[in-house]
Tab-separated table of C-alpha atoms in Angstrom:
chain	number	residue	atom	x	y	z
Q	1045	UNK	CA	73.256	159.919	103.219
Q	1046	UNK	CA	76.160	157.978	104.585
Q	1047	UNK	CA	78.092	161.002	106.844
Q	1048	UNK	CA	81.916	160.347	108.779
Q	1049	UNK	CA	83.419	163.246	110.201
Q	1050	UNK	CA	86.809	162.878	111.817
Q	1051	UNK	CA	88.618	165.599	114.004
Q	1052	UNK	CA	90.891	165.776	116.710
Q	1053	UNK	CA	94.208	165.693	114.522
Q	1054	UNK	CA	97.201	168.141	114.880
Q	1055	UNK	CA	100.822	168.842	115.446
Q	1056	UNK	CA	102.155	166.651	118.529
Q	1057	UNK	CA	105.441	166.165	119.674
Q	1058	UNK	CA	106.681	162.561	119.873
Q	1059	UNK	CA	105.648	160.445	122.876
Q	1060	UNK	CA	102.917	162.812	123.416
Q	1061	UNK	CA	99.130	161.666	122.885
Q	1062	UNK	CA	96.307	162.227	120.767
Q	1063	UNK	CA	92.460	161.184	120.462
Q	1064	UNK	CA	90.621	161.051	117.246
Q	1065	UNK	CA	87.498	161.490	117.119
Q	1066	UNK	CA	84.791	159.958	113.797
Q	1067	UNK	CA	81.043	161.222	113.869
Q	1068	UNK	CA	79.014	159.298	111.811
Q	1069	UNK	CA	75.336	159.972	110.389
Q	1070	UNK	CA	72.817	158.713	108.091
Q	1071	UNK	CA	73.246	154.918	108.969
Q	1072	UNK	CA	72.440	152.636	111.639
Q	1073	UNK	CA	75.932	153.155	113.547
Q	1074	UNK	CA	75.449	150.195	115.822
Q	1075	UNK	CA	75.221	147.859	112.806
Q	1076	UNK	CA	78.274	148.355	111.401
Q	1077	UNK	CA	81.818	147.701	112.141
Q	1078	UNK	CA	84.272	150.499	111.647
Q	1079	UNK	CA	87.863	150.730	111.309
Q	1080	UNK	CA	91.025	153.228	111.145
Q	1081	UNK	CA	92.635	153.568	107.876
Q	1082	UNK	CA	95.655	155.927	107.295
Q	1083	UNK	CA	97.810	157.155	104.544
Q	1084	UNK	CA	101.151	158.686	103.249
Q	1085	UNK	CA	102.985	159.439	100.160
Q	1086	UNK	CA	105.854	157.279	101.165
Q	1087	UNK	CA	103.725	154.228	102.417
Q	1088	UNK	CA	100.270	154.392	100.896
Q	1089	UNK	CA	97.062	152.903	102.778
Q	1090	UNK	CA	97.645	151.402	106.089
Q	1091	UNK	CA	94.852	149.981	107.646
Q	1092	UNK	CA	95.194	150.792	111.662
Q	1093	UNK	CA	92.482	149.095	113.811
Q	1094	UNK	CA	89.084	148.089	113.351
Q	1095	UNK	CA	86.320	147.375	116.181
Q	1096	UNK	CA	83.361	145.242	115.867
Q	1097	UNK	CA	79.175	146.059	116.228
Q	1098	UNK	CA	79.484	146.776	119.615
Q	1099	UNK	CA	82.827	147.363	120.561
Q	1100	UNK	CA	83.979	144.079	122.163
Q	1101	UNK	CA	86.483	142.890	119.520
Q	1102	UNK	CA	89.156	144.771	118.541
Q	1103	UNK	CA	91.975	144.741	115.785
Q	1104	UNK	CA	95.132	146.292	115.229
Q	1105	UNK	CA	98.386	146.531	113.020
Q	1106	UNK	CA	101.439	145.149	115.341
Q	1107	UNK	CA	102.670	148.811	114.957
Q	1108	UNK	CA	100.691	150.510	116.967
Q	1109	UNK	CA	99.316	147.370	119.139
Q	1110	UNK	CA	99.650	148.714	122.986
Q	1111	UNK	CA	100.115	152.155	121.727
Q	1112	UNK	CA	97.209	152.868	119.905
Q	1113	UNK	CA	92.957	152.149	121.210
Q	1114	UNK	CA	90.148	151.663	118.936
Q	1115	UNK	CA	86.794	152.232	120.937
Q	1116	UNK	CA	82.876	153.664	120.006
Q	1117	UNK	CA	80.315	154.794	121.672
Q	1118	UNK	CA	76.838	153.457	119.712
Q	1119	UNK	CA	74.810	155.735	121.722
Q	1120	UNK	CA	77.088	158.934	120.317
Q	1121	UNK	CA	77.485	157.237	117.087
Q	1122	UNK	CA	80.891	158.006	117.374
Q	1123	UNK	CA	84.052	156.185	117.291
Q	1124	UNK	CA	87.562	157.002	118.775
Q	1125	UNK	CA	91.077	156.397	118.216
Q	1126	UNK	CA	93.630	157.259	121.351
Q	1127	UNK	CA	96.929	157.451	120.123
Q	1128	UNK	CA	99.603	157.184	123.130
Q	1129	UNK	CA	103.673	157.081	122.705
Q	1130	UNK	CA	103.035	158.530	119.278
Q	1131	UNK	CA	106.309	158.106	116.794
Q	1132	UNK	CA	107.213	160.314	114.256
Q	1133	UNK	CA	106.667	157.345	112.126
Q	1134	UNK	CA	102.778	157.760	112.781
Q	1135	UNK	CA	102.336	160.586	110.846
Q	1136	UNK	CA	99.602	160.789	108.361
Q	1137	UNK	CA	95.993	161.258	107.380
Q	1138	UNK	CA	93.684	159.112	109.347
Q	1139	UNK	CA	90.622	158.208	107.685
Q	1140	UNK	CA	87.569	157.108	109.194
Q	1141	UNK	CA	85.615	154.431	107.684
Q	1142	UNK	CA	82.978	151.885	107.394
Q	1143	UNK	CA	83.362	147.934	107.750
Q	1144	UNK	CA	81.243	145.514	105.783
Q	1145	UNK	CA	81.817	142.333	105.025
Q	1146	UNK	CA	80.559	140.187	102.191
Q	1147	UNK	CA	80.232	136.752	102.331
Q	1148	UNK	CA	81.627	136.213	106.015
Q	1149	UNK	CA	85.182	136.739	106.092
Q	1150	UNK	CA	86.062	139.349	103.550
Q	1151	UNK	CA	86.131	143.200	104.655
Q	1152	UNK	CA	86.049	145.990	102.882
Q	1153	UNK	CA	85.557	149.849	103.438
Q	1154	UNK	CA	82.363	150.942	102.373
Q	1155	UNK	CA	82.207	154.500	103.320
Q	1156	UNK	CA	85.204	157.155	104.640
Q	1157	UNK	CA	86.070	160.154	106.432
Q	1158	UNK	CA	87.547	162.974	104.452
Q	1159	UNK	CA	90.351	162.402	106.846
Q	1160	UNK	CA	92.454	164.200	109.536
Q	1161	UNK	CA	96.060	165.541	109.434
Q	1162	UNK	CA	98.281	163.940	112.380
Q	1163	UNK	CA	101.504	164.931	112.371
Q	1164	UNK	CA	104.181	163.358	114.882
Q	1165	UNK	CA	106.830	166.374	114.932
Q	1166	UNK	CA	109.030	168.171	117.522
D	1020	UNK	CA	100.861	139.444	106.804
D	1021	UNK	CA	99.539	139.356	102.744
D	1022	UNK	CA	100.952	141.318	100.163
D	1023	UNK	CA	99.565	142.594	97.658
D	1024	UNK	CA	101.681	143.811	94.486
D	1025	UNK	CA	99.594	146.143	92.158
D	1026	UNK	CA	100.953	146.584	88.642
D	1027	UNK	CA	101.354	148.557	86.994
D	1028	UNK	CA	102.155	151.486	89.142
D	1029	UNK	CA	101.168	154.156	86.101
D	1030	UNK	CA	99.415	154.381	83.222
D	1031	UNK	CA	97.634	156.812	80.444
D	1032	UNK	CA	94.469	155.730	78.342
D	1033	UNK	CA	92.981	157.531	75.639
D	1034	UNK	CA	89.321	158.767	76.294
D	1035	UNK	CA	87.027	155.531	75.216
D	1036	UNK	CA	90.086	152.959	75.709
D	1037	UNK	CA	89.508	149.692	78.243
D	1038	UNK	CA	92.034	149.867	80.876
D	1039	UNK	CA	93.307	146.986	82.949
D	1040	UNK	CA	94.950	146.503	86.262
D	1041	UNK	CA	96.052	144.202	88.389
D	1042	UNK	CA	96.476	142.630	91.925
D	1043	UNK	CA	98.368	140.307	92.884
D	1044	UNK	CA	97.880	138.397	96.788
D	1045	UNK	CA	100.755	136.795	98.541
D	1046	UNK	CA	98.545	133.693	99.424
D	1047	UNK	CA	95.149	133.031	97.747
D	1048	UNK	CA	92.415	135.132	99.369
D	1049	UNK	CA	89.378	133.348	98.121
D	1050	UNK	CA	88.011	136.452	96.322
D	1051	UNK	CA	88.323	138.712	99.238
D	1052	UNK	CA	89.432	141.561	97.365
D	1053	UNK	CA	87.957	144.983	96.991
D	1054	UNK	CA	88.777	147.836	94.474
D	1055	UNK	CA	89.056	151.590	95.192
D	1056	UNK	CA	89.245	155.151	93.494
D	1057	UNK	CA	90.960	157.959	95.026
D	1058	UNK	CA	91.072	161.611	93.309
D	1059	UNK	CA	93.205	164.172	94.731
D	1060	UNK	CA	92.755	165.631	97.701
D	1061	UNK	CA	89.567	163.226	98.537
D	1062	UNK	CA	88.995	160.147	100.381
D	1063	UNK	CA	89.302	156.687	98.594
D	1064	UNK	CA	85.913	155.358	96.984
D	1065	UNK	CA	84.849	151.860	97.225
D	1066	UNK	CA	84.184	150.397	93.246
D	1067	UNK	CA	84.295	146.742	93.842
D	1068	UNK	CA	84.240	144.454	96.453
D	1069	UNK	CA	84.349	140.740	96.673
D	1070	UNK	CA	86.145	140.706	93.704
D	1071	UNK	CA	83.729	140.958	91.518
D	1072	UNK	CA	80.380	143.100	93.198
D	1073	UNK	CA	80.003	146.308	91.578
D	1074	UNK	CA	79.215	149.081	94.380
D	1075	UNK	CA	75.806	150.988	94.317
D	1076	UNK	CA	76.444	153.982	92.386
D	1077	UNK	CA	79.267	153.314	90.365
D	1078	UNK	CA	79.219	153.150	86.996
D	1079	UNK	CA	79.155	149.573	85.092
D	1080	UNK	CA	82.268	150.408	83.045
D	1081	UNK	CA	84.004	149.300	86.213
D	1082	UNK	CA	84.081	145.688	86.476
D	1083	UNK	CA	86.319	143.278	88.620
D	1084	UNK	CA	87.580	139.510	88.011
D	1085	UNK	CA	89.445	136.961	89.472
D	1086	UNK	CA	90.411	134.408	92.153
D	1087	UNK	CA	92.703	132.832	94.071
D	1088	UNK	CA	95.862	135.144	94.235
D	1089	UNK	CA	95.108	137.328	90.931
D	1090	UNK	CA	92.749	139.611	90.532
D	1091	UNK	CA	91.798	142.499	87.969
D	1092	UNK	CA	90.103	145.482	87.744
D	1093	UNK	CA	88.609	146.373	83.986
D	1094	UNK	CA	87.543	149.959	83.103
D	1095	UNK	CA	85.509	149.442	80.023
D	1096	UNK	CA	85.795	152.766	78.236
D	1097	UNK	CA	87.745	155.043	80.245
D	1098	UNK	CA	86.413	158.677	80.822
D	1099	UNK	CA	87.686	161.593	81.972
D	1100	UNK	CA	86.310	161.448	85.740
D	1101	UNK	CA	88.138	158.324	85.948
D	1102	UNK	CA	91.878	159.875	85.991
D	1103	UNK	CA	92.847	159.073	89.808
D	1104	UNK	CA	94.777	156.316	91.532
D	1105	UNK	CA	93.079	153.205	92.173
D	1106	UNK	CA	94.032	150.721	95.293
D	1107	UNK	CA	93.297	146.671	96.161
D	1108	UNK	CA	92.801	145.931	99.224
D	1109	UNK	CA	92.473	142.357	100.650
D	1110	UNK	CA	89.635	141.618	103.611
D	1111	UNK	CA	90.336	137.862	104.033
D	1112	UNK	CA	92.756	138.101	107.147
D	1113	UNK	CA	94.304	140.938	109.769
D	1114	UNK	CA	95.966	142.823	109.005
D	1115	UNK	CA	93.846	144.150	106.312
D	1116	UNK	CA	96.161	145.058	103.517
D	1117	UNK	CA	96.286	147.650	100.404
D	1118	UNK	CA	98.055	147.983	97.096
D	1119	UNK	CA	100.785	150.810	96.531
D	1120	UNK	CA	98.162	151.883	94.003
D	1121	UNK	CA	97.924	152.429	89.998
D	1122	UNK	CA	97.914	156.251	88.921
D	1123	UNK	CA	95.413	156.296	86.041
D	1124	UNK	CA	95.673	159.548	83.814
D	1125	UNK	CA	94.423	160.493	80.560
D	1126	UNK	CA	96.808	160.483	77.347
Protein backbone atom coordinates (compact mmCIF):
# COMPACT_ATOMS: atom_id res chain seq x y z
CA UNK A 1 0.00 0.00 0.00
CA UNK A 2 0.97 3.34 -1.39
CA UNK A 3 2.11 5.34 2.17
CA UNK A 4 3.17 9.55 2.21
CA UNK A 5 3.64 10.96 5.45
CA UNK A 6 4.44 14.64 5.68
CA UNK A 7 5.60 16.54 8.92
CA UNK A 8 7.61 19.31 9.82
CA UNK A 9 4.75 22.06 9.54
CA UNK A 10 3.94 24.74 12.22
CA UNK A 11 3.49 28.28 13.30
CA UNK A 12 6.51 30.51 11.89
CA UNK A 13 6.91 34.00 11.90
CA UNK A 14 7.46 35.68 8.52
CA UNK A 15 10.96 35.59 6.99
CA UNK A 16 11.69 32.78 9.21
CA UNK A 17 12.29 29.14 7.69
CA UNK A 18 10.84 25.87 7.59
CA UNK A 19 11.66 22.21 6.22
CA UNK A 20 9.05 19.74 5.29
CA UNK A 21 9.59 16.64 5.46
CA UNK A 22 7.34 13.47 3.08
CA UNK A 23 8.07 9.71 4.04
CA UNK A 24 6.94 7.53 1.59
CA UNK A 25 6.34 3.57 1.68
CA UNK A 26 4.97 0.78 -0.21
CA UNK A 27 6.40 1.85 -3.70
CA UNK A 28 9.55 1.93 -5.44
CA UNK A 29 10.45 5.66 -4.28
CA UNK A 30 13.28 6.05 -6.74
CA UNK A 31 10.88 5.45 -9.65
CA UNK A 32 8.72 8.04 -9.23
CA UNK A 33 8.70 11.71 -9.45
CA UNK A 34 7.14 13.64 -6.63
CA UNK A 35 5.92 17.02 -6.20
CA UNK A 36 4.56 19.75 -3.56
CA UNK A 37 0.99 20.55 -3.78
CA UNK A 38 -0.71 23.06 -1.37
CA UNK A 39 -4.07 24.40 -0.57
CA UNK A 40 -6.38 27.17 0.91
CA UNK A 41 -9.90 28.18 1.15
CA UNK A 42 -9.23 31.44 -0.54
CA UNK A 43 -6.97 30.02 -3.42
CA UNK A 44 -7.63 26.32 -3.83
CA UNK A 45 -4.80 23.81 -5.14
CA UNK A 46 -1.51 25.27 -5.88
CA UNK A 47 0.90 23.08 -7.16
CA UNK A 48 4.50 24.19 -5.52
CA UNK A 49 7.51 22.24 -6.94
CA UNK A 50 8.06 18.97 -8.27
CA UNK A 51 11.55 17.00 -8.59
CA UNK A 52 12.34 14.32 -10.96
CA UNK A 53 13.53 10.25 -10.41
CA UNK A 54 16.56 11.20 -8.99
CA UNK A 55 16.56 14.57 -7.97
CA UNK A 56 18.41 16.43 -10.76
CA UNK A 57 15.51 18.42 -12.27
CA UNK A 58 13.60 20.57 -10.44
CA UNK A 59 10.31 22.70 -10.82
CA UNK A 60 8.74 25.45 -9.18
CA UNK A 61 5.82 28.09 -9.15
CA UNK A 62 7.56 31.72 -9.80
CA UNK A 63 6.23 32.39 -6.21
CA UNK A 64 8.31 30.70 -4.29
CA UNK A 65 11.28 30.23 -7.01
CA UNK A 66 14.63 31.23 -4.88
CA UNK A 67 12.69 30.99 -1.75
CA UNK A 68 11.51 27.69 -1.65
CA UNK A 69 13.90 23.94 -2.40
CA UNK A 70 12.49 20.79 -3.55
CA UNK A 71 15.09 17.91 -2.84
CA UNK A 72 14.87 13.73 -1.93
CA UNK A 73 16.86 11.48 -0.68
CA UNK A 74 16.06 7.85 -2.65
CA UNK A 75 18.05 6.05 -0.17
CA UNK A 76 15.58 7.56 2.84
CA UNK A 77 12.72 7.45 0.55
CA UNK A 78 12.04 10.71 1.61
CA UNK A 79 11.54 13.98 0.06
CA UNK A 80 11.97 17.60 1.43
CA UNK A 81 10.72 20.96 0.99
CA UNK A 82 12.94 24.01 2.66
CA UNK A 83 10.95 26.91 2.85
CA UNK A 84 13.23 30.19 3.41
CA UNK A 85 11.88 34.05 3.53
CA UNK A 86 8.50 32.51 4.19
CA UNK A 87 5.43 35.19 3.51
CA UNK A 88 2.39 35.24 5.21
CA UNK A 89 1.03 34.61 1.84
CA UNK A 90 2.50 30.94 2.08
CA UNK A 91 0.24 29.74 4.41
CA UNK A 92 -1.52 26.53 3.89
CA UNK A 93 -1.68 22.76 3.88
CA UNK A 94 1.14 21.22 2.01
CA UNK A 95 0.45 18.00 0.56
CA UNK A 96 2.81 15.50 -0.44
CA UNK A 97 2.32 13.61 -3.51
CA UNK A 98 3.14 11.30 -6.25
CA UNK A 99 4.11 12.22 -10.00
CA UNK A 100 3.17 10.03 -12.93
CA UNK A 101 2.89 10.81 -16.14
CA UNK A 102 0.88 9.23 -18.91
CA UNK A 103 1.72 9.36 -22.26
CA UNK A 104 5.00 11.58 -21.93
CA UNK A 105 4.13 14.98 -21.13
CA UNK A 106 1.02 14.96 -19.04
CA UNK A 107 1.36 14.80 -15.05
CA UNK A 108 -0.82 14.00 -12.69
CA UNK A 109 -0.88 13.18 -8.85
CA UNK A 110 -1.34 9.72 -8.25
CA UNK A 111 -1.04 9.34 -4.59
CA UNK A 112 -0.98 12.21 -1.50
CA UNK A 113 -0.02 13.08 1.86
CA UNK A 114 -2.78 13.74 4.31
CA UNK A 115 -1.05 17.05 4.46
CA UNK A 116 0.68 19.45 6.92
CA UNK A 117 -0.52 22.76 8.48
CA UNK A 118 2.06 25.75 7.69
CA UNK A 119 1.10 28.75 8.90
CA UNK A 120 3.15 32.08 8.08
CA UNK A 121 2.02 34.29 11.24
CA UNK A 122 3.64 36.77 13.69
CA UNK B 1 0.59 29.99 -17.16
CA UNK B 2 -2.95 27.83 -18.18
CA UNK B 3 -6.11 28.40 -16.69
CA UNK B 4 -8.40 26.36 -16.06
CA UNK B 5 -12.15 27.57 -15.36
CA UNK B 6 -14.30 24.76 -13.72
CA UNK B 7 -18.06 25.25 -13.91
CA UNK B 8 -20.09 25.04 -12.29
CA UNK B 9 -18.76 25.93 -8.94
CA UNK B 10 -21.92 23.99 -7.03
CA UNK B 11 -24.29 21.64 -7.53
CA UNK B 12 -26.96 19.01 -5.86
CA UNK B 13 -28.01 15.62 -7.59
CA UNK B 14 -30.57 13.37 -6.50
CA UNK B 15 -29.30 9.82 -5.44
CA UNK B 16 -29.19 7.76 -8.99
CA UNK B 17 -28.98 11.14 -11.17
CA UNK B 18 -25.83 11.52 -13.88
CA UNK B 19 -23.95 14.52 -12.98
CA UNK B 20 -21.75 16.56 -15.27
CA UNK B 21 -18.89 18.93 -14.93
CA UNK B 22 -16.70 20.74 -16.66
CA UNK B 23 -13.14 22.11 -17.43
CA UNK B 24 -12.26 24.43 -19.36
CA UNK B 25 -8.07 25.04 -20.46
CA UNK B 26 -6.79 28.40 -21.45
CA UNK B 27 -4.85 26.83 -24.46
CA UNK B 28 -5.52 23.26 -25.71
CA UNK B 29 -3.71 20.71 -23.53
CA UNK B 30 -3.85 17.71 -25.76
CA UNK B 31 -5.81 15.62 -23.20
CA UNK B 32 -3.51 16.29 -20.37
CA UNK B 33 -6.08 16.61 -17.89
CA UNK B 34 -6.71 14.68 -14.74
CA UNK B 35 -9.83 14.58 -12.41
CA UNK B 36 -9.90 14.56 -8.58
CA UNK B 37 -12.21 13.94 -5.44
CA UNK B 38 -11.67 15.59 -2.26
CA UNK B 39 -14.00 14.89 0.96
CA UNK B 40 -13.61 16.95 3.91
CA UNK B 41 -10.94 16.99 5.91
CA UNK B 42 -8.95 14.37 3.50
CA UNK B 43 -6.49 14.60 0.83
CA UNK B 44 -7.64 14.92 -2.89
CA UNK B 45 -8.13 11.45 -4.77
CA UNK B 46 -7.01 10.89 -8.22
CA UNK B 47 -10.38 9.56 -10.51
CA UNK B 48 -9.17 10.24 -13.95
CA UNK B 49 -6.25 11.03 -15.65
CA UNK B 50 -5.39 11.63 -19.22
CA UNK B 51 -8.64 12.73 -19.73
CA UNK B 52 -10.20 9.88 -20.11
CA UNK B 53 -8.19 6.75 -17.93
CA UNK B 54 -10.23 5.64 -15.16
CA UNK B 55 -7.87 5.15 -11.94
CA UNK B 56 -7.47 1.61 -10.35
CA UNK B 57 -10.01 1.44 -7.78
CA UNK B 58 -12.49 3.81 -8.63
CA UNK B 59 -15.66 3.05 -9.48
CA UNK B 60 -16.81 3.01 -13.37
CA UNK B 61 -19.66 5.47 -12.74
CA UNK B 62 -16.84 7.98 -13.04
CA UNK B 63 -15.95 8.55 -16.50
CA UNK B 64 -14.00 11.48 -18.25
CA UNK B 65 -14.20 13.02 -21.95
CA UNK B 66 -12.78 15.45 -24.00
CA UNK B 67 -9.99 17.28 -25.87
CA UNK B 68 -8.41 20.11 -26.84
CA UNK B 69 -9.43 22.92 -24.31
CA UNK B 70 -12.80 21.21 -22.92
CA UNK B 71 -13.04 18.56 -20.95
CA UNK B 72 -15.78 16.73 -18.73
CA UNK B 73 -16.14 14.68 -15.99
CA UNK B 74 -19.53 12.31 -16.01
CA UNK B 75 -20.77 10.65 -12.77
CA UNK B 76 -23.13 8.07 -14.06
CA UNK B 77 -25.51 7.56 -11.16
CA UNK B 78 -24.47 9.61 -8.38
CA UNK B 79 -24.27 8.00 -4.81
CA UNK B 80 -24.01 9.14 -1.64
CA UNK B 81 -20.06 8.64 -1.11
CA UNK B 82 -19.72 10.84 -3.98
CA UNK B 83 -20.85 14.28 -2.17
CA UNK B 84 -17.30 16.15 -2.10
CA UNK B 85 -15.61 18.73 -4.29
CA UNK B 86 -14.03 17.60 -7.32
CA UNK B 87 -10.82 19.50 -9.03
CA UNK B 88 -9.08 19.47 -12.86
CA UNK B 89 -5.91 19.75 -12.99
CA UNK B 90 -3.82 20.17 -16.21
CA UNK B 91 -0.18 18.16 -16.54
CA UNK B 92 0.74 19.38 -20.07
CA UNK B 93 3.09 22.38 -19.01
CA UNK B 94 4.71 24.11 -15.59
CA UNK B 95 3.24 25.32 -13.78
CA UNK B 96 0.93 22.52 -13.20
CA UNK B 97 -2.45 24.04 -12.71
CA UNK B 98 -5.92 23.17 -10.81
CA UNK B 99 -9.56 24.12 -11.03
CA UNK B 100 -11.26 26.30 -8.18
CA UNK B 101 -13.25 23.08 -7.85
CA UNK B 102 -17.11 21.91 -8.16
CA UNK B 103 -18.83 21.20 -4.65
CA UNK B 104 -20.99 18.15 -5.39
CA UNK B 105 -23.77 17.52 -2.65
CA UNK B 106 -26.75 15.48 -2.49
CA UNK B 107 -30.39 17.09 -2.98
Amino acid sequence: EVQLVESGGGLVQPGRSLKLSCAASGFTFSNYGMAWVRQTPTKGLEWVASISTGGGNTYYRDSVKGRFTISRDNAKNTQYLQMDSLRSEDTATYYCARQDYYSGDDWYFDFWGPGTMVTVSS
Amino acid sequence: DIQMTQSPASLSASLGETVTIQCQASEDIYSGLAWYQQKPGKSPQLLIYGASSLQDGVPSRFSGSGSGTQYSLKISSMQTEDEGVYFCQQGLKYPLTFGSGTKLEIK
